[in-house]
Amino acid sequence: MRRVAIHEFLEGCNDALLLDVRSPAEYNHAHLPGAISFPLFTDEERKVVGTTYKQVSRQAAIKIGLDYFGPKMRPMVEQVEALLSSRQQAISKDANGQLPIANRIFLYCWRGGMRSGAIGWLLNLYGFNVTVLTGGYKAFRNHVLKTFEQPYNFKILGGYTGSGKTEVLQELRAMGEKVICLESVASHKGSAFGNINMPPQPTQEMFENLLSHELRAVSQEPGEWPVLKDEPETTPNPKLQTPNPSIWLEDESQRIGTVNLPNSLWQAMRTSPLYFLEIPFEERLKHITEEYSQCSKEKLADAIERIKKRLGGLETKNALRFLAEENYTECFRILLSYYDKHYLKGLHNREELSTLLTKIPCETVTEKNAVLLSQAQVVS
């Protein structure tokens, strides 16, 4: 069984079975992206052990923990065998038609202590290749927060609501550009209507974990995970390099639904070059009407009610009336006008906007506007 620091752990766990041995509640709140919940204790068992540790003694807590752990040993080994078997079947064969041995296991608990040590010992004893994260999930969280303070080369894609920015980002990715779709990571499209037809949003902590993972994934070549500033490097790697490629992000408010962009990252976005898609209002109206007219009228009405105070009583009444009549074009004409004013205010709330802004005139909403963006970058 090996114990490794966070950067080596992250570099190695991508192609291995990654187990979170904390309690289900800890895992559900937030975890390493890609990790499978494999708890040593249930939530109630963890509570009992923790209370005993504080109120009685460490030794008493360990004995209770052993009582819980003992009957689980064989089922845990068999569960890992089943998980590895499933992974093995999903792995592609090599040039000789052979499958690699997929018995590598990476695991972590809260601080890299007794829980990961116990399960690591058991799985290692059985014959699995086990790696434990030194410092546990706490070390990972420190790493996540440092990720947002690194120097990134962002390019921001802007445009009024209905400009098809998500589609353009997808096209940029297809063209080989580095892209992070913040709305996808946040499971929210950013407006009062942003949660419609979207999966539940992650917790704030999980959002940060996912975003950190995305940033690291697009910031270097595969297999090159740089050690962050102020982070110890226990195994030097000459390939490690500072993140510096251009990364496309959509222009967003700091708050996306129920989650917030880390402040240091958002401030960096606000001082990065901004490429603004200038698309006629009627074209954007047609695009957004096509998208949202397929949604539940009840959910649309609820979203309109949520912005009633900012939209104004009369405009809210008219929008709801048009919605009830299924006159989606006029309903969204009101809403789009509101969001244009809202976006314009945020756009101009930047220091030295004139030095950051490049306007890209576009005739209509299409993912092919990505080509115009590429041309504009060459010119600028």
PDB file of C-alpha atoms in Angstrom, residues 81-367:
ATOM      1  CA  GLU A  81     -13.828  -7.450  -7.164  1.00  0.00           C
ATOM      2  CA  ALA A  82     -17.189  -6.749  -8.810  1.00  0.00           C
ATOM      3  CA  LEU A  83     -16.297  -3.102  -9.446  1.00  0.00           C
ATOM      4  CA  LEU A  84     -12.959  -4.048 -10.990  1.00  0.00           C
ATOM      5  CA  SER A  85     -14.609  -6.725 -13.105  1.00  0.00           C
ATOM      6  CA  SER A  86     -17.018  -4.149 -14.521  1.00  0.00           C
ATOM      7  CA  ARG A  87     -14.143  -1.774 -15.267  1.00  0.00           C
ATOM      8  CA  GLN A  88     -12.184  -4.574 -16.914  1.00  0.00           C
ATOM      9  CA  GLN A  89     -15.036  -5.280 -19.302  1.00  0.00           C
ATOM     10  CA  ALA A  90     -15.197  -1.589 -20.222  1.00  0.00           C
ATOM     11  CA  ILE A  91     -11.458  -1.292 -21.013  1.00  0.00           C
ATOM     12  CA  SER A  92     -10.451  -1.510 -24.669  1.00  0.00           C
ATOM     13  CA  LYS A  93      -8.109  -4.291 -25.709  1.00  0.00           C
ATOM     14  CA  ASP A  94      -4.548  -3.427 -26.753  1.00  0.00           C
ATOM     15  CA  ALA A  95      -2.961  -4.107 -30.163  1.00  0.00           C
ATOM     16  CA  ASN A  96      -2.457  -7.760 -29.236  1.00  0.00           C
ATOM     17  CA  GLY A  97      -6.076  -8.218 -28.185  1.00  0.00           C
ATOM     18  CA  GLN A  98      -5.167  -8.341 -24.498  1.00  0.00           C
ATOM     19  CA  LEU A  99      -6.841  -6.535 -21.630  1.00  0.00           C
ATOM     20  CA  PRO A 100      -4.627  -4.787 -19.041  1.00  0.00           C
ATOM     21  CA  ILE A 101      -4.897  -5.860 -15.422  1.00  0.00           C
ATOM     22  CA  ALA A 102      -7.237  -3.324 -13.837  1.00  0.00           C
ATOM     23  CA  ASN A 103      -6.550  -3.939 -10.153  1.00  0.00           C
ATOM     24  CA  ARG A 104      -5.273  -0.438  -9.292  1.00  0.00           C
ATOM     25  CA  ILE A 105      -7.256   1.191  -6.497  1.00  0.00           C
ATOM     26  CA  PHE A 106      -6.982   4.780  -5.238  1.00  0.00           C
ATOM     27  CA  LEU A 107      -8.848   5.701  -2.072  1.00  0.00           C
ATOM     28  CA  TYR A 108      -9.215   8.469   0.462  1.00  0.00           C
ATOM     29  CA  CYS A 109     -11.037   9.394   3.672  1.00  0.00           C
ATOM     30  CA  TRP A 110     -11.340  12.771   5.423  1.00  0.00           C
ATOM     31  CA  ARG A 111      -7.744  13.222   6.652  1.00  0.00           C
ATOM     32  CA  GLY A 112      -6.001  10.137   5.288  1.00  0.00           C
ATOM     33  CA  GLY A 113      -6.152   8.447   8.685  1.00  0.00           C
ATOM     34  CA  MET A 114      -7.798   5.381  10.160  1.00  0.00           C
ATOM     35  CA  ARG A 115     -10.663   4.883   7.705  1.00  0.00           C
ATOM     36  CA  SER A 116      -8.532   4.891   4.565  1.00  0.00           C
ATOM     37  CA  GLY A 117      -5.804   3.048   6.456  1.00  0.00           C
ATOM     38  CA  ALA A 118      -8.169   0.252   7.483  1.00  0.00           C
ATOM     39  CA  ILE A 119      -9.706  -0.317   4.067  1.00  0.00           C
ATOM     40  CA  GLY A 120      -6.341   0.166   2.363  1.00  0.00           C
ATOM     41  CA  TRP A 121      -4.825  -2.504   4.617  1.00  0.00           C
ATOM     42  CA  LEU A 122      -7.673  -4.937   3.875  1.00  0.00           C
ATOM     43  CA  LEU A 123      -7.558  -4.510   0.099  1.00  0.00           C
ATOM     44  CA  ASN A 124      -3.768  -4.564   0.020  1.00  0.00           C
ATOM     45  CA  LEU A 125      -3.762  -7.754   2.111  1.00  0.00           C
ATOM     46  CA  TYR A 126      -6.079  -9.376  -0.408  1.00  0.00           C
ATOM     47  CA  GLY A 127      -3.705  -8.509  -3.250  1.00  0.00           C
ATOM     48  CA  PHE A 128      -4.985  -5.300  -4.798  1.00  0.00           C
ATOM     49  CA  ASN A 129      -2.625  -2.488  -5.794  1.00  0.00           C
ATOM     50  CA  VAL A 130      -3.698   0.220  -3.335  1.00  0.00           C
ATOM     51  CA  THR A 131      -2.771   3.924  -3.198  1.00  0.00           C
ATOM     52  CA  VAL A 132      -4.000   6.161  -0.350  1.00  0.00           C
ATOM     53  CA  LEU A 133      -4.185   9.958  -0.450  1.00  0.00           C
ATOM     54  CA  THR A 134      -1.974  11.562   2.196  1.00  0.00           C
ATOM     55  CA  GLY A 135      -4.028  14.168   4.013  1.00  0.00           C
ATOM     56  CA  GLY A 136      -7.269  12.772   2.557  1.00  0.00           C
ATOM     57  CA  TYR A 137     -10.153  14.824   1.218  1.00  0.00           C
ATOM     58  CA  LYS A 138      -8.995  17.802   3.291  1.00  0.00           C
ATOM     59  CA  ALA A 139      -5.765  17.914   1.255  1.00  0.00           C
ATOM     60  CA  PHE A 140      -7.785  17.731  -1.934  1.00  0.00           C
ATOM     61  CA  ARG A 141      -9.955  20.680  -0.869  1.00  0.00           C
ATOM     62  CA  ASN A 142      -6.875  22.781  -0.139  1.00  0.00           C
ATOM     63  CA  HIS A 143      -5.649  21.872  -3.606  1.00  0.00           C
ATOM     64  CA  VAL A 144      -8.994  22.864  -5.154  1.00  0.00           C
ATOM     65  CA  LEU A 145      -8.952  26.309  -3.579  1.00  0.00           C
ATOM     66  CA  LYS A 146      -5.375  26.904  -4.771  1.00  0.00           C
ATOM     67  CA  THR A 147      -6.417  25.942  -8.285  1.00  0.00           C
ATOM     68  CA  PHE A 148      -8.582  29.058  -8.583  1.00  0.00           C
ATOM     69  CA  GLU A 149      -5.690  31.348  -7.683  1.00  0.00           C
ATOM     70  CA  GLN A 150      -3.431  30.220 -10.527  1.00  0.00           C
ATOM     71  CA  PRO A 151      -2.651  32.461 -13.548  1.00  0.00           C
ATOM     72  CA  TYR A 152      -4.912  31.379 -16.407  1.00  0.00           C
ATOM     73  CA  ASN A 153      -5.186  32.773 -19.917  1.00  0.00           C
ATOM     74  CA  PHE A 154      -8.954  33.166 -20.264  1.00  0.00           C
ATOM     75  CA  LYS A 155     -10.922  34.273 -23.289  1.00  0.00           C
ATOM     76  CA  ILE A 156     -14.497  35.221 -22.467  1.00  0.00           C
ATOM     77  CA  LEU A 157     -17.385  34.614 -24.852  1.00  0.00           C
ATOM     78  CA  GLY A 158     -20.055  37.263 -24.399  1.00  0.00           C
ATOM     79  CA  GLY A 159     -23.387  38.079 -25.977  1.00  0.00           C
ATOM     80  CA  TYR A 160     -26.936  38.917 -25.015  1.00  0.00           C
ATOM     81  CA  THR A 161     -29.332  36.161 -23.936  1.00  0.00           C
ATOM     82  CA  GLY A 162     -30.328  33.954 -26.872  1.00  0.00           C
ATOM     83  CA  SER A 163     -27.012  34.357 -28.723  1.00  0.00           C
ATOM     84  CA  GLY A 164     -26.334  30.606 -28.723  1.00  0.00           C
ATOM     85  CA  LYS A 165     -23.142  30.936 -26.709  1.00  0.00           C
ATOM     86  CA  THR A 166     -23.298  27.325 -25.485  1.00  0.00           C
ATOM     87  CA  GLU A 167     -23.511  26.048 -29.061  1.00  0.00           C
ATOM     88  CA  VAL A 168     -20.564  28.259 -30.064  1.00  0.00           C
ATOM     89  CA  LEU A 169     -18.492  26.928 -27.158  1.00  0.00           C
ATOM     90  CA  GLN A 170     -19.242  23.377 -28.275  1.00  0.00           C
ATOM     91  CA  GLU A 171     -18.120  24.245 -31.798  1.00  0.00           C
ATOM     92  CA  LEU A 172     -14.944  25.856 -30.476  1.00  0.00           C
ATOM     93  CA  ARG A 173     -14.199  22.633 -28.605  1.00  0.00           C
ATOM     94  CA  ALA A 174     -14.775  20.646 -31.812  1.00  0.00           C
ATOM     95  CA  MET A 175     -12.283  22.973 -33.512  1.00  0.00           C
ATOM     96  CA  GLY A 176      -9.646  22.004 -30.960  1.00  0.00           C
ATOM     97  CA  GLU A 177      -9.933  24.968 -28.587  1.00  0.00           C
ATOM     98  CA  LYS A 178      -9.728  24.587 -24.794  1.00  0.00           C
ATOM     99  CA  VAL A 179     -13.251  25.162 -23.442  1.00  0.00           C
ATOM    100  CA  ILE A 180     -15.031  24.974 -20.089  1.00  0.00           C
ATOM    101  CA  CYS A 181     -18.825  25.276 -20.133  1.00  0.00           C
ATOM    102  CA  LEU A 182     -19.601  26.813 -16.740  1.00  0.00           C
ATOM    103  CA  GLU A 183     -23.333  26.267 -17.196  1.00  0.00           C
ATOM    104  CA  SER A 184     -22.755  22.563 -17.719  1.00  0.00           C
ATOM    105  CA  VAL A 185     -20.584  22.300 -14.605  1.00  0.00           C
ATOM    106  CA  ALA A 186     -23.169  24.265 -12.597  1.00  0.00           C
ATOM    107  CA  SER A 187     -26.170  22.418 -14.128  1.00  0.00           C
ATOM    108  CA  HIS A 188     -27.835  25.783 -14.647  1.00  0.00           C
ATOM    109  CA  LYS A 189     -28.182  28.202 -17.582  1.00  0.00           C
ATOM    110  CA  GLY A 190     -27.766  31.298 -15.480  1.00  0.00           C
ATOM    111  CA  SER A 191     -31.135  33.070 -15.666  1.00  0.00           C
ATOM    112  CA  ALA A 192     -34.350  32.633 -13.669  1.00  0.00           C
ATOM    113  CA  PHE A 193     -35.224  30.023 -16.315  1.00  0.00           C
ATOM    114  CA  GLY A 194     -31.829  28.324 -16.042  1.00  0.00           C
ATOM    115  CA  ASN A 195     -32.884  25.280 -14.021  1.00  0.00           C
ATOM    116  CA  ILE A 196     -35.636  24.200 -16.433  1.00  0.00           C
ATOM    117  CA  ASN A 197     -34.872  20.781 -17.980  1.00  0.00           C
ATOM    118  CA  MET A 198     -31.511  20.671 -16.187  1.00  0.00           C
ATOM    119  CA  PRO A 199     -30.217  18.116 -13.640  1.00  0.00           C
ATOM    120  CA  PRO A 200     -30.148  19.150  -9.963  1.00  0.00           C
ATOM    121  CA  GLN A 201     -27.375  21.589  -9.172  1.00  0.00           C
ATOM    122  CA  PRO A 202     -24.344  20.380  -7.203  1.00  0.00           C
ATOM    123  CA  THR A 203     -23.572  21.792  -3.780  1.00  0.00           C
ATOM    124  CA  GLN A 204     -21.237  24.788  -3.735  1.00  0.00           C
ATOM    125  CA  GLU A 205     -18.371  22.578  -2.600  1.00  0.00           C
ATOM    126  CA  MET A 206     -19.018  19.982  -5.299  1.00  0.00           C
ATOM    127  CA  PHE A 207     -19.293  22.721  -7.927  1.00  0.00           C
ATOM    128  CA  GLU A 208     -15.842  23.950  -6.911  1.00  0.00           C
ATOM    129  CA  ASN A 209     -14.463  20.400  -7.064  1.00  0.00           C
ATOM    130  CA  LEU A 210     -15.868  19.878 -10.565  1.00  0.00           C
ATOM    131  CA  LEU A 211     -14.689  23.270 -11.782  1.00  0.00           C
ATOM    132  CA  SER A 212     -11.189  22.690 -10.416  1.00  0.00           C
ATOM    133  CA  HIS A 213     -11.108  19.340 -12.207  1.00  0.00           C
ATOM    134  CA  GLU A 214     -12.143  20.989 -15.483  1.00  0.00           C
ATOM    135  CA  LEU A 215      -9.517  23.714 -15.123  1.00  0.00           C
ATOM    136  CA  ARG A 216      -6.741  21.234 -14.494  1.00  0.00           C
ATOM    137  CA  ALA A 217      -7.905  18.978 -17.340  1.00  0.00           C
ATOM    138  CA  VAL A 218      -7.679  21.754 -19.960  1.00  0.00           C
ATOM    139  CA  SER A 219      -4.580  23.490 -18.562  1.00  0.00           C
ATOM    140  CA  GLN A 220      -1.946  20.981 -19.647  1.00  0.00           C
ATOM    141  CA  GLU A 221      -1.275  18.028 -21.859  1.00  0.00           C
ATOM    142  CA  PRO A 222      -2.554  14.604 -20.712  1.00  0.00           C
ATOM    143  CA  GLY A 223      -0.325  13.167 -17.990  1.00  0.00           C
ATOM    144  CA  GLU A 224       1.148  16.540 -17.041  1.00  0.00           C
ATOM    145  CA  TRP A 225      -0.448  17.707 -13.787  1.00  0.00           C
ATOM    146  CA  PRO A 226       1.492  20.752 -12.583  1.00  0.00           C
ATOM    147  CA  VAL A 227       2.249  21.270  -8.927  1.00  0.00           C
ATOM    148  CA  LEU A 228       0.488  24.449  -7.849  1.00  0.00           C
ATOM    149  CA  LYS A 229       2.149  27.417  -6.188  1.00  0.00           C
ATOM    150  CA  ASP A 230       2.976  26.711  -2.520  1.00  0.00           C
ATOM    151  CA  GLU A 231       2.193  23.009  -2.979  1.00  0.00           C
ATOM    152  CA  PRO A 232       4.943  20.508  -2.008  1.00  0.00           C
ATOM    153  CA  GLU A 233       6.219  18.238  -4.744  1.00  0.00           C
ATOM    154  CA  THR A 234       7.292  14.892  -3.299  1.00  0.00           C
ATOM    155  CA  THR A 235       7.972  13.215  -6.652  1.00  0.00           C
ATOM    156  CA  PRO A 236       9.611  15.676  -9.103  1.00  0.00           C
ATOM    157  CA  ASN A 237       8.415  15.348 -12.688  1.00  0.00           C
ATOM    158  CA  PRO A 238      10.316  17.210 -15.438  1.00  0.00           C
ATOM    159  CA  LYS A 239       7.160  17.295 -17.570  1.00  0.00           C
ATOM    160  CA  LEU A 240       5.252  19.442 -15.092  1.00  0.00           C
ATOM    161  CA  GLN A 241       4.534  22.939 -16.379  1.00  0.00           C
ATOM    162  CA  THR A 242       2.612  26.062 -15.437  1.00  0.00           C
ATOM    163  CA  PRO A 243      -0.905  26.271 -16.905  1.00  0.00           C
ATOM    164  CA  ASN A 244      -0.915  28.782 -19.790  1.00  0.00           C
ATOM    165  CA  PRO A 245      -3.048  27.775 -22.813  1.00  0.00           C
ATOM    166  CA  SER A 246      -6.033  29.916 -23.784  1.00  0.00           C
ATOM    167  CA  ILE A 247      -9.258  28.723 -22.163  1.00  0.00           C
ATOM    168  CA  TRP A 248     -12.697  29.808 -23.394  1.00  0.00           C
ATOM    169  CA  LEU A 249     -15.358  30.568 -20.777  1.00  0.00           C
ATOM    170  CA  GLU A 250     -18.830  32.030 -21.165  1.00  0.00           C
ATOM    171  CA  ASP A 251     -19.420  35.481 -19.703  1.00  0.00           C
ATOM    172  CA  GLU A 252     -21.403  34.796 -16.519  1.00  0.00           C
ATOM    173  CA  SER A 253     -22.574  36.543 -13.410  1.00  0.00           C
ATOM    174  CA  GLN A 254     -20.699  35.415 -10.328  1.00  0.00           C
ATOM    175  CA  ARG A 255     -23.829  33.563  -9.215  1.00  0.00           C
ATOM    176  CA  ILE A 256     -25.110  30.742 -11.418  1.00  0.00           C
ATOM    177  CA  GLY A 257     -28.370  29.508  -9.938  1.00  0.00           C
ATOM    178  CA  THR A 258     -27.552  28.428  -6.376  1.00  0.00           C
ATOM    179  CA  VAL A 259     -23.746  28.275  -6.777  1.00  0.00           C
ATOM    180  CA  ASN A 260     -21.108  30.986  -6.987  1.00  0.00           C
ATOM    181  CA  LEU A 261     -17.949  31.230  -9.040  1.00  0.00           C
ATOM    182  CA  PRO A 262     -14.895  31.468  -6.744  1.00  0.00           C
ATOM    183  CA  ASN A 263     -14.127  35.141  -6.320  1.00  0.00           C
ATOM    184  CA  SER A 264     -10.512  34.995  -7.510  1.00  0.00           C
ATOM    185  CA  LEU A 265     -11.557  33.160 -10.664  1.00  0.00           C
ATOM    186  CA  TRP A 266     -14.445  35.519 -11.369  1.00  0.00           C
ATOM    187  CA  GLN A 267     -12.212  38.563 -10.915  1.00  0.00           C
ATOM    188  CA  ALA A 268      -9.785  37.045 -13.426  1.00  0.00           C
ATOM    189  CA  MET A 269     -12.668  36.572 -15.866  1.00  0.00           C
ATOM    190  CA  ARG A 270     -13.667  40.237 -15.488  1.00  0.00           C
ATOM    191  CA  THR A 271     -10.200  41.393 -16.585  1.00  0.00           C
ATOM    192  CA  SER A 272      -9.850  38.926 -19.494  1.00  0.00           C
ATOM    193  CA  PRO A 273     -10.417  39.654 -23.202  1.00  0.00           C
ATOM    194  CA  LEU A 274     -14.143  39.626 -24.021  1.00  0.00           C
ATOM    195  CA  TYR A 275     -15.436  38.564 -27.438  1.00  0.00           C
ATOM    196  CA  PHE A 276     -19.020  39.769 -27.799  1.00  0.00           C
ATOM    197  CA  LEU A 277     -21.410  38.196 -30.325  1.00  0.00           C
ATOM    198  CA  GLU A 278     -23.532  40.999 -31.798  1.00  0.00           C
ATOM    199  CA  ILE A 279     -26.708  39.309 -33.053  1.00  0.00           C
ATOM    200  CA  PRO A 280     -29.942  41.134 -34.014  1.00  0.00           C
ATOM    201  CA  PHE A 281     -32.681  41.075 -31.386  1.00  0.00           C
ATOM    202  CA  GLU A 282     -35.235  39.343 -33.650  1.00  0.00           C
ATOM    203  CA  GLU A 283     -32.800  36.529 -34.453  1.00  0.00           C
ATOM    204  CA  ARG A 284     -32.110  35.937 -30.776  1.00  0.00           C
ATOM    205  CA  LEU A 285     -35.833  36.109 -29.997  1.00  0.00           C
ATOM    206  CA  LYS A 286     -36.536  33.432 -32.592  1.00  0.00           C
ATOM    207  CA  HIS A 287     -33.783  31.213 -31.170  1.00  0.00           C
ATOM    208  CA  ILE A 288     -34.838  31.497 -27.544  1.00  0.00           C
ATOM    209  CA  THR A 289     -38.531  31.066 -28.397  1.00  0.00           C
ATOM    210  CA  GLU A 290     -37.739  27.802 -30.185  1.00  0.00           C
ATOM    211  CA  GLU A 291     -35.762  26.594 -27.164  1.00  0.00           C
ATOM    212  CA  TYR A 292     -38.164  27.488 -24.350  1.00  0.00           C
ATOM    213  CA  SER A 293     -41.539  27.036 -26.046  1.00  0.00           C
ATOM    214  CA  GLN A 294     -41.040  23.292 -25.557  1.00  0.00           C
ATOM    215  CA  CYS A 295     -40.762  23.710 -21.770  1.00  0.00           C
ATOM    216  CA  SER A 296     -43.480  23.321 -19.150  1.00  0.00           C
ATOM    217  CA  LYS A 297     -45.759  26.363 -19.021  1.00  0.00           C
ATOM    218  CA  GLU A 298     -45.995  25.992 -15.247  1.00  0.00           C
ATOM    219  CA  LYS A 299     -42.209  26.137 -14.852  1.00  0.00           C
ATOM    220  CA  LEU A 300     -42.001  29.124 -17.184  1.00  0.00           C
ATOM    221  CA  ALA A 301     -44.707  30.915 -15.210  1.00  0.00           C
ATOM    222  CA  ASP A 302     -42.895  30.198 -11.937  1.00  0.00           C
ATOM    223  CA  ALA A 303     -39.688  31.646 -13.380  1.00  0.00           C
ATOM    224  CA  ILE A 304     -41.496  34.793 -14.506  1.00  0.00           C
ATOM    225  CA  GLU A 305     -42.978  35.207 -11.026  1.00  0.00           C
ATOM    226  CA  ARG A 306     -39.486  34.978  -9.507  1.00  0.00           C
ATOM    227  CA  ILE A 307     -38.334  38.076 -11.419  1.00  0.00           C
ATOM    228  CA  LYS A 308     -41.619  39.955 -10.929  1.00  0.00           C
ATOM    229  CA  LYS A 309     -40.093  42.636  -8.699  1.00  0.00           C
ATOM    230  CA  ARG A 310     -37.359  43.454 -11.225  1.00  0.00           C
ATOM    231  CA  LEU A 311     -39.495  42.953 -14.303  1.00  0.00           C
ATOM    232  CA  GLY A 312     -42.284  45.200 -13.030  1.00  0.00           C
ATOM    233  CA  GLY A 313     -45.951  44.470 -12.372  1.00  0.00           C
ATOM    234  CA  LEU A 314     -47.286  45.419 -15.803  1.00  0.00           C
ATOM    235  CA  GLU A 315     -44.627  43.554 -17.796  1.00  0.00           C
ATOM    236  CA  THR A 316     -45.046  40.510 -15.566  1.00  0.00           C
ATOM    237  CA  LYS A 317     -48.808  40.555 -16.120  1.00  0.00           C
ATOM    238  CA  ASN A 318     -48.364  40.863 -19.895  1.00  0.00           C
ATOM    239  CA  ALA A 319     -45.729  38.121 -20.054  1.00  0.00           C
ATOM    240  CA  LEU A 320     -47.937  35.725 -18.094  1.00  0.00           C
ATOM    241  CA  ARG A 321     -50.933  36.577 -20.293  1.00  0.00           C
ATOM    242  CA  PHE A 322     -48.970  35.879 -23.487  1.00  0.00           C
ATOM    243  CA  LEU A 323     -47.692  32.639 -21.958  1.00  0.00           C
ATOM    244  CA  ALA A 324     -51.232  31.514 -21.090  1.00  0.00           C
ATOM    245  CA  GLU A 325     -52.254  32.270 -24.696  1.00  0.00           C
ATOM    246  CA  GLU A 326     -49.199  30.292 -25.910  1.00  0.00           C
ATOM    247  CA  ASN A 327     -47.993  33.418 -27.672  1.00  0.00           C
ATOM    248  CA  TYR A 328     -44.390  32.541 -26.839  1.00  0.00           C
ATOM    249  CA  THR A 329     -42.857  35.104 -29.190  1.00  0.00           C
ATOM    250  CA  GLU A 330     -44.443  38.094 -27.440  1.00  0.00           C
ATOM    251  CA  CYS A 331     -43.889  36.562 -24.019  1.00  0.00           C
ATOM    252  CA  PHE A 332     -40.182  36.167 -24.648  1.00  0.00           C
ATOM    253  CA  ARG A 333     -39.961  39.555 -26.352  1.00  0.00           C
ATOM    254  CA  ILE A 334     -40.715  41.064 -22.924  1.00  0.00           C
ATOM    255  CA  LEU A 335     -38.315  38.755 -21.116  1.00  0.00           C
ATOM    256  CA  LEU A 336     -35.503  39.176 -23.639  1.00  0.00           C
ATOM    257  CA  SER A 337     -35.751  42.974 -23.426  1.00  0.00           C
ATOM    258  CA  TYR A 338     -35.407  42.705 -19.650  1.00  0.00           C
ATOM    259  CA  TYR A 339     -32.376  40.407 -19.827  1.00  0.00           C
ATOM    260  CA  ASP A 340     -30.696  42.609 -22.456  1.00  0.00           C
ATOM    261  CA  LYS A 341     -30.812  45.542 -20.025  1.00  0.00           C
ATOM    262  CA  HIS A 342     -29.598  43.321 -17.196  1.00  0.00           C
ATOM    263  CA  TYR A 343     -26.675  41.972 -19.257  1.00  0.00           C
ATOM    264  CA  LEU A 344     -25.738  45.415 -20.571  1.00  0.00           C
ATOM    265  CA  LYS A 345     -25.416  46.692 -17.004  1.00  0.00           C
ATOM    266  CA  GLY A 346     -23.088  43.816 -16.094  1.00  0.00           C
ATOM    267  CA  LEU A 347     -21.112  44.267 -19.305  1.00  0.00           C
ATOM    268  CA  HIS A 348     -20.295  47.894 -18.563  1.00  0.00           C
ATOM    269  CA  ASN A 349     -19.528  47.159 -14.911  1.00  0.00           C
ATOM    270  CA  ARG A 350     -15.966  46.321 -15.943  1.00  0.00           C
ATOM    271  CA  GLU A 351     -12.869  48.419 -15.565  1.00  0.00           C
ATOM    272  CA  GLU A 352     -11.232  49.381 -18.878  1.00  0.00           C
ATOM    273  CA  LEU A 353     -13.957  47.675 -20.910  1.00  0.00           C
ATOM    274  CA  SER A 354     -12.790  49.368 -24.117  1.00  0.00           C
ATOM    275  CA  THR A 355      -9.423  47.590 -23.939  1.00  0.00           C
ATOM    276  CA  LEU A 356     -11.036  44.180 -23.318  1.00  0.00           C
ATOM    277  CA  LEU A 357     -14.015  44.206 -25.687  1.00  0.00           C
ATOM    278  CA  THR A 358     -14.021  42.894 -29.245  1.00  0.00           C
ATOM    279  CA  LYS A 359     -17.422  42.942 -30.962  1.00  0.00           C
ATOM    280  CA  ILE A 360     -18.192  40.184 -33.462  1.00  0.00           C
ATOM    281  CA  PRO A 361     -21.058  41.140 -35.838  1.00  0.00           C
ATOM    282  CA  CYS A 362     -23.155  38.036 -36.604  1.00  0.00           C
ATOM    283  CA  GLU A 363     -26.185  37.722 -38.859  1.00  0.00           C
ATOM    284  CA  THR A 364     -27.970  34.973 -36.969  1.00  0.00           C
ATOM    285  CA  VAL A 365     -27.685  32.463 -34.115  1.00  0.00           C
ATOM    286  CA  THR A 366     -25.535  29.541 -35.232  1.00  0.00           C
ATOM    287  CA  GLU A 367     -22.636  27.497 -33.908  1.00  0.00           C
TER     288      GLU A 367
END
